mmCIF file of N, CA and C in Angstrom:
data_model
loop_
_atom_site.group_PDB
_atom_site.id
_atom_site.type_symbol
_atom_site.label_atom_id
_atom_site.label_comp_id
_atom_site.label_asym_id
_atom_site.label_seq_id
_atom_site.Cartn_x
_atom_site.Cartn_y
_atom_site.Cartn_z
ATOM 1 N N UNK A 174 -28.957 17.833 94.092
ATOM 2 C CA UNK A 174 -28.225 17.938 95.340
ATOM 3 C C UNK A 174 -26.774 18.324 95.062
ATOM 4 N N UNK A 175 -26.268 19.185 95.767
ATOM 5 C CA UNK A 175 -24.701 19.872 95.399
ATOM 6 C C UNK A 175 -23.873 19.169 96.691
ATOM 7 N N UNK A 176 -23.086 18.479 95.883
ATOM 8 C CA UNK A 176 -22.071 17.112 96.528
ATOM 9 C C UNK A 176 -20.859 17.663 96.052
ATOM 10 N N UNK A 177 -19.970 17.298 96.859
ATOM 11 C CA UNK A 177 -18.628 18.026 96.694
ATOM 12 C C UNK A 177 -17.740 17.548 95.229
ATOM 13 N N UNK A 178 -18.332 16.097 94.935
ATOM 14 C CA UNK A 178 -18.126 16.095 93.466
ATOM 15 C C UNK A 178 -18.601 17.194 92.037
ATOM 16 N N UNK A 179 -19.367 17.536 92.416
ATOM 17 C CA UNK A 179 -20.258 18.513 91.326
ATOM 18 C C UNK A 179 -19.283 19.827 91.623
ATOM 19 N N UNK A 180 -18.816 20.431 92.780
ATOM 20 C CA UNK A 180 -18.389 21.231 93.198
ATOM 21 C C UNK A 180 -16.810 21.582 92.350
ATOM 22 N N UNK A 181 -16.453 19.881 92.365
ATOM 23 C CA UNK A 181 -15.099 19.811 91.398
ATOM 24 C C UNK A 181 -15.414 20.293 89.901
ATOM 25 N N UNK A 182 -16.354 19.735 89.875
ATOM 26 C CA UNK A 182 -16.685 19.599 88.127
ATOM 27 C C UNK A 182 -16.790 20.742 87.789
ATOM 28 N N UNK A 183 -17.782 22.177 88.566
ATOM 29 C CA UNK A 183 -17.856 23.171 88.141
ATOM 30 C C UNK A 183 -16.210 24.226 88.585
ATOM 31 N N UNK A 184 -15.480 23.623 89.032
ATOM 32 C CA UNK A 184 -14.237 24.090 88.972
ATOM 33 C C UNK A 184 -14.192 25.183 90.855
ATOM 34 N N UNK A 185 -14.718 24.525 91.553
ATOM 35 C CA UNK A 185 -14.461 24.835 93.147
ATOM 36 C C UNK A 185 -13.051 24.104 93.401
ATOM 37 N N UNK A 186 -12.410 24.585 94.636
ATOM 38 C CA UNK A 186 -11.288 24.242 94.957
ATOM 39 C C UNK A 186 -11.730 23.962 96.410
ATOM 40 N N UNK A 187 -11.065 23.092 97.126
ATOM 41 C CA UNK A 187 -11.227 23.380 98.561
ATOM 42 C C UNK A 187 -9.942 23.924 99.258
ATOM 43 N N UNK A 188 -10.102 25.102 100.052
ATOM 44 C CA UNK A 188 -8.804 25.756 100.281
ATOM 45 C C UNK A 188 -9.143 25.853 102.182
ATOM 46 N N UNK A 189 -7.831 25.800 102.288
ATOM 47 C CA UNK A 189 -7.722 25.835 103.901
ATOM 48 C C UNK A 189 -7.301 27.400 104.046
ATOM 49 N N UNK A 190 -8.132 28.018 105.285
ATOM 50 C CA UNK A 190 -8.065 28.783 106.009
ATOM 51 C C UNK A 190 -8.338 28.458 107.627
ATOM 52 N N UNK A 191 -7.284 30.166 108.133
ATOM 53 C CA UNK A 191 -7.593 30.043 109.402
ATOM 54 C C UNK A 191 -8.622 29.630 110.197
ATOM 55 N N UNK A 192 -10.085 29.764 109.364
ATOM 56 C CA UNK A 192 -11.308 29.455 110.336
ATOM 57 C C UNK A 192 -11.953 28.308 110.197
ATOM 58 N N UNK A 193 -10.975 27.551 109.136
ATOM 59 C CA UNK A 193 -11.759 26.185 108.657
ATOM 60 C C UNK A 193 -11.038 26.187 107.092
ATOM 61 N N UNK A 194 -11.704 24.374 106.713
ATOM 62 C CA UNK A 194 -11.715 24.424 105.302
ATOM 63 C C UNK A 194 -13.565 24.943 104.482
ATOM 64 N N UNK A 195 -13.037 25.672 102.787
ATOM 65 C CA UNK A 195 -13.653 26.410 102.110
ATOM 66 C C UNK A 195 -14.046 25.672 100.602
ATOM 67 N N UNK A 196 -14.961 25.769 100.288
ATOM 68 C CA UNK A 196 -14.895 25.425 98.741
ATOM 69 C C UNK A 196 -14.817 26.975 97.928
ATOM 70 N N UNK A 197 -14.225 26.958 97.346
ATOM 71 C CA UNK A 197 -14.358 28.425 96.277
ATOM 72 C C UNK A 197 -14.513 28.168 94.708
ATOM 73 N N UNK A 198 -15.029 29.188 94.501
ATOM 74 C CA UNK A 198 -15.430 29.640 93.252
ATOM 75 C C UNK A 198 -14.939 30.853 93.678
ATOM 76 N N UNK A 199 -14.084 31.364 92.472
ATOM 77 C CA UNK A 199 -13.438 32.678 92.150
ATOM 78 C C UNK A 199 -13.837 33.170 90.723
ATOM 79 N N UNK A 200 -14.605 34.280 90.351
ATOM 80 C CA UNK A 200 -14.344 34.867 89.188
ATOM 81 C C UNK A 200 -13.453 35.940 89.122
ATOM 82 N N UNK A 201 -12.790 36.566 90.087
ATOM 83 C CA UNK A 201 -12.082 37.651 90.760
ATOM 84 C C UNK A 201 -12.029 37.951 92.005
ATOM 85 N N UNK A 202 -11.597 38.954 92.074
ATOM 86 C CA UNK A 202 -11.197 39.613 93.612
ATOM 87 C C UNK A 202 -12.487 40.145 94.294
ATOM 88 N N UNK A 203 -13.237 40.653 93.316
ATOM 89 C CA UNK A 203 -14.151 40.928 94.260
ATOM 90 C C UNK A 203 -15.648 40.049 93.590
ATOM 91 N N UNK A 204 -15.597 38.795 93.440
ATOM 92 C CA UNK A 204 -16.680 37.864 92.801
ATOM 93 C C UNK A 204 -16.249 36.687 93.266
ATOM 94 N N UNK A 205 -17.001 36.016 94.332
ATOM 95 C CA UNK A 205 -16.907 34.677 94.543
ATOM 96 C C UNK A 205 -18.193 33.994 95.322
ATOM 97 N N UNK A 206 -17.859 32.620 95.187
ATOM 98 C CA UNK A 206 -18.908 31.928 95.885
ATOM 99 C C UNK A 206 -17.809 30.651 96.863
ATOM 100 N N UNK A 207 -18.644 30.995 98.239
ATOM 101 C CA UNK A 207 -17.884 30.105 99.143
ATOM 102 C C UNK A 207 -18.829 29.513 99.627
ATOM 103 N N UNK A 208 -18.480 27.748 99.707
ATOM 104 C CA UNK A 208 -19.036 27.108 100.666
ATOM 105 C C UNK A 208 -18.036 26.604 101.736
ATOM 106 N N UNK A 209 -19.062 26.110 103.225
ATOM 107 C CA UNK A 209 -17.882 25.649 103.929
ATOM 108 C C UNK A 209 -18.078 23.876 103.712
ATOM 109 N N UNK A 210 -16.827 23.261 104.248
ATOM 110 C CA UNK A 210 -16.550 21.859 103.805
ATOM 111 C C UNK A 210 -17.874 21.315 103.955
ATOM 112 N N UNK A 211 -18.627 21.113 105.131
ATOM 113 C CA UNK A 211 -19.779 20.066 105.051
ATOM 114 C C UNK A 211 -21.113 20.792 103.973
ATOM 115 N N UNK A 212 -20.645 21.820 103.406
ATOM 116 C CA UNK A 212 -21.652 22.361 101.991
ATOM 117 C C UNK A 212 -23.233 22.202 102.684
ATOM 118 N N UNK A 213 -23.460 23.056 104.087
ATOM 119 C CA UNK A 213 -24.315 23.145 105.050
ATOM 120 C C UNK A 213 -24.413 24.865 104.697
ATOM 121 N N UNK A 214 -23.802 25.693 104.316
ATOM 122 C CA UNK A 214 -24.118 27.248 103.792
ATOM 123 C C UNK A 214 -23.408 27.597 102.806
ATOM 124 N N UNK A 215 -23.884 28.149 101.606
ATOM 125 C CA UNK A 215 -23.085 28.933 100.243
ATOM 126 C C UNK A 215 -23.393 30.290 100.799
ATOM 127 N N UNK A 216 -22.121 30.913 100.376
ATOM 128 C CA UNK A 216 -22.335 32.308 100.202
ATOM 129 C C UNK A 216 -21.801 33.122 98.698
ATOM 130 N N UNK A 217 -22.580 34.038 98.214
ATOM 131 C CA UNK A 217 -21.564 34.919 97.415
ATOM 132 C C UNK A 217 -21.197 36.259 97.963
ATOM 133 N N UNK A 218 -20.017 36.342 97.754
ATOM 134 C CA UNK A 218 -19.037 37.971 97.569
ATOM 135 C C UNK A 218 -19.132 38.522 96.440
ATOM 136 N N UNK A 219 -19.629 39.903 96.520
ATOM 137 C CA UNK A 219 -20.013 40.400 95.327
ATOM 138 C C UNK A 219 -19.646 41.583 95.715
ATOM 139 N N UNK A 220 -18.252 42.675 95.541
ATOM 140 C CA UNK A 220 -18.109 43.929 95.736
ATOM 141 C C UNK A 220 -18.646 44.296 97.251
ATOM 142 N N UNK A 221 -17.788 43.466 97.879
ATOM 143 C CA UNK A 221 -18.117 43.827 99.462
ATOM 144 C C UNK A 221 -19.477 43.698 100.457
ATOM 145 N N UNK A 222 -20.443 42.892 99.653
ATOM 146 C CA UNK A 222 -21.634 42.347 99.815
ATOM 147 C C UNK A 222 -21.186 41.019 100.007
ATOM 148 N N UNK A 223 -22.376 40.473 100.865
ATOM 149 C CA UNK A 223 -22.357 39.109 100.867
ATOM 150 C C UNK A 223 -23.607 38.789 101.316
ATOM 151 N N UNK A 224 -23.813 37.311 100.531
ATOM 152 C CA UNK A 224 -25.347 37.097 100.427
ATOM 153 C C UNK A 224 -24.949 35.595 100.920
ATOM 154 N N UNK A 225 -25.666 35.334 102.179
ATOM 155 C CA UNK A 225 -25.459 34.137 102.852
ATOM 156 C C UNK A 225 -26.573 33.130 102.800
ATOM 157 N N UNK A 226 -26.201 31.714 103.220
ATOM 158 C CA UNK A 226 -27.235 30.828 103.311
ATOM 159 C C UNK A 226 -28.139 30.700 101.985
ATOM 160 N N UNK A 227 -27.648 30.747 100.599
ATOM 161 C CA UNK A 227 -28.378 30.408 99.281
ATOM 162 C C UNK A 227 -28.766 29.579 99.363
ATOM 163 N N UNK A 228 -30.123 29.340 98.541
ATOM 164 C CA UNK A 228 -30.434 28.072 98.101
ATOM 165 C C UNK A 228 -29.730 27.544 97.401
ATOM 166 N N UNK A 229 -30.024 25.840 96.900
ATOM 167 C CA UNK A 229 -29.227 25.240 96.055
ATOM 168 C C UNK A 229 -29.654 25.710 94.309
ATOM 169 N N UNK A 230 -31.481 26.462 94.202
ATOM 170 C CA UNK A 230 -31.304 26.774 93.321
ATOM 171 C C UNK A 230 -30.499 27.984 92.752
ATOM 172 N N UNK A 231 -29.851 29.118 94.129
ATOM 173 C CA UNK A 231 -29.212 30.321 93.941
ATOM 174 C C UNK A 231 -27.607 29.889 93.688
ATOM 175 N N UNK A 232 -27.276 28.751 94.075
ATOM 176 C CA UNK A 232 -26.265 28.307 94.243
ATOM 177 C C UNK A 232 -25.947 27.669 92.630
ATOM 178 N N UNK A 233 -26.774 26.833 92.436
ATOM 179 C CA UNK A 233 -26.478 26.914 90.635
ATOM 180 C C UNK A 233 -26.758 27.731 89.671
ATOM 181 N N UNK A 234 -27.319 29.148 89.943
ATOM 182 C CA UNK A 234 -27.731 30.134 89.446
ATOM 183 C C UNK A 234 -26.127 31.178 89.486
ATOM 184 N N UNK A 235 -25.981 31.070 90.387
ATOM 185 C CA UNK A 235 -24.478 31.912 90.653
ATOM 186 C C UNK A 235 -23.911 31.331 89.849
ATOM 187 N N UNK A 236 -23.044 29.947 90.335
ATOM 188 C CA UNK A 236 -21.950 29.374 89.437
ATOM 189 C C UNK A 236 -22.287 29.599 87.980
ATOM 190 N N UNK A 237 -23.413 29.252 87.497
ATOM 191 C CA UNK A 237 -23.759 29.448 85.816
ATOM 192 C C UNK A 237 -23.115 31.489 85.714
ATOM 193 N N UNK A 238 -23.778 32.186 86.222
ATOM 194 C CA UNK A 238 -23.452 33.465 85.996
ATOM 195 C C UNK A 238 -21.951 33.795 86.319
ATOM 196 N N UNK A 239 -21.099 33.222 87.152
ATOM 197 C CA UNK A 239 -19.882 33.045 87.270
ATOM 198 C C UNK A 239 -19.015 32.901 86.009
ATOM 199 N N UNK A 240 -19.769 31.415 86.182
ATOM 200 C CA UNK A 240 -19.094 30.931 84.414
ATOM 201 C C UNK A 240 -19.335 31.333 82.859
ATOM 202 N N UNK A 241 -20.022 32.278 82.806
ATOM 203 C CA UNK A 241 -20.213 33.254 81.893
ATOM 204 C C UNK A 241 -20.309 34.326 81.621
ATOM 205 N N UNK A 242 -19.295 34.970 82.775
ATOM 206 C CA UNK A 242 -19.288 36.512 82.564
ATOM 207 C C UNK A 242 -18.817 36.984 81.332
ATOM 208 N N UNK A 243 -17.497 35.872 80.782
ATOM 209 C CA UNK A 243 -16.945 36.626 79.435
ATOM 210 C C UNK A 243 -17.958 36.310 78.272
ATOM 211 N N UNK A 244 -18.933 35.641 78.328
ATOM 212 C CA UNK A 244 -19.410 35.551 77.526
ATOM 213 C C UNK A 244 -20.149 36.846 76.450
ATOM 214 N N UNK A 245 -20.283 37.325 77.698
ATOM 215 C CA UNK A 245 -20.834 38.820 76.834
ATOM 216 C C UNK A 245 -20.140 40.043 76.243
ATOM 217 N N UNK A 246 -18.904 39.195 76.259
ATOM 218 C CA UNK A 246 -18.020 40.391 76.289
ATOM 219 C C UNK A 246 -17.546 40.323 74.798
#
């Protein structure tokens, strides 16, 4: 279950915007994963795409691929 503690751990922030508060994951400008505060929908931004309503298994599937982009490098 993805609890806003786990959210810290993998390095989400919660940031206020105009339409509400956000959890983020940033790998860049155009790479992120947002949830909103009650963590009721994830989305990722991916180069002007966005893929809404993930599962929780797409949702730890992202963050892992997030967190290892440099790895291949």
């Amino acid at each position: 279950m993805i609890t806003a503690d786990w959210l810290k751990r993998e390095g989400f922030e919660l940031k206020k915007y105009p339409d509400g508060m956000f959890w983020l994951l940033r790998a860049h400008e155009d790479l992120f994963i947002q949830a909103d505060e009650a963590l009721t929908n994830f989305s990722v931004y991916q180069n002007g795409w966005v893929d809404n309503k993930l599962t929780e298994e797409e949702v730890y599937k992202a963050v892992h691929q997030i967190k290892n982009l440099g790895d291949d490098e």
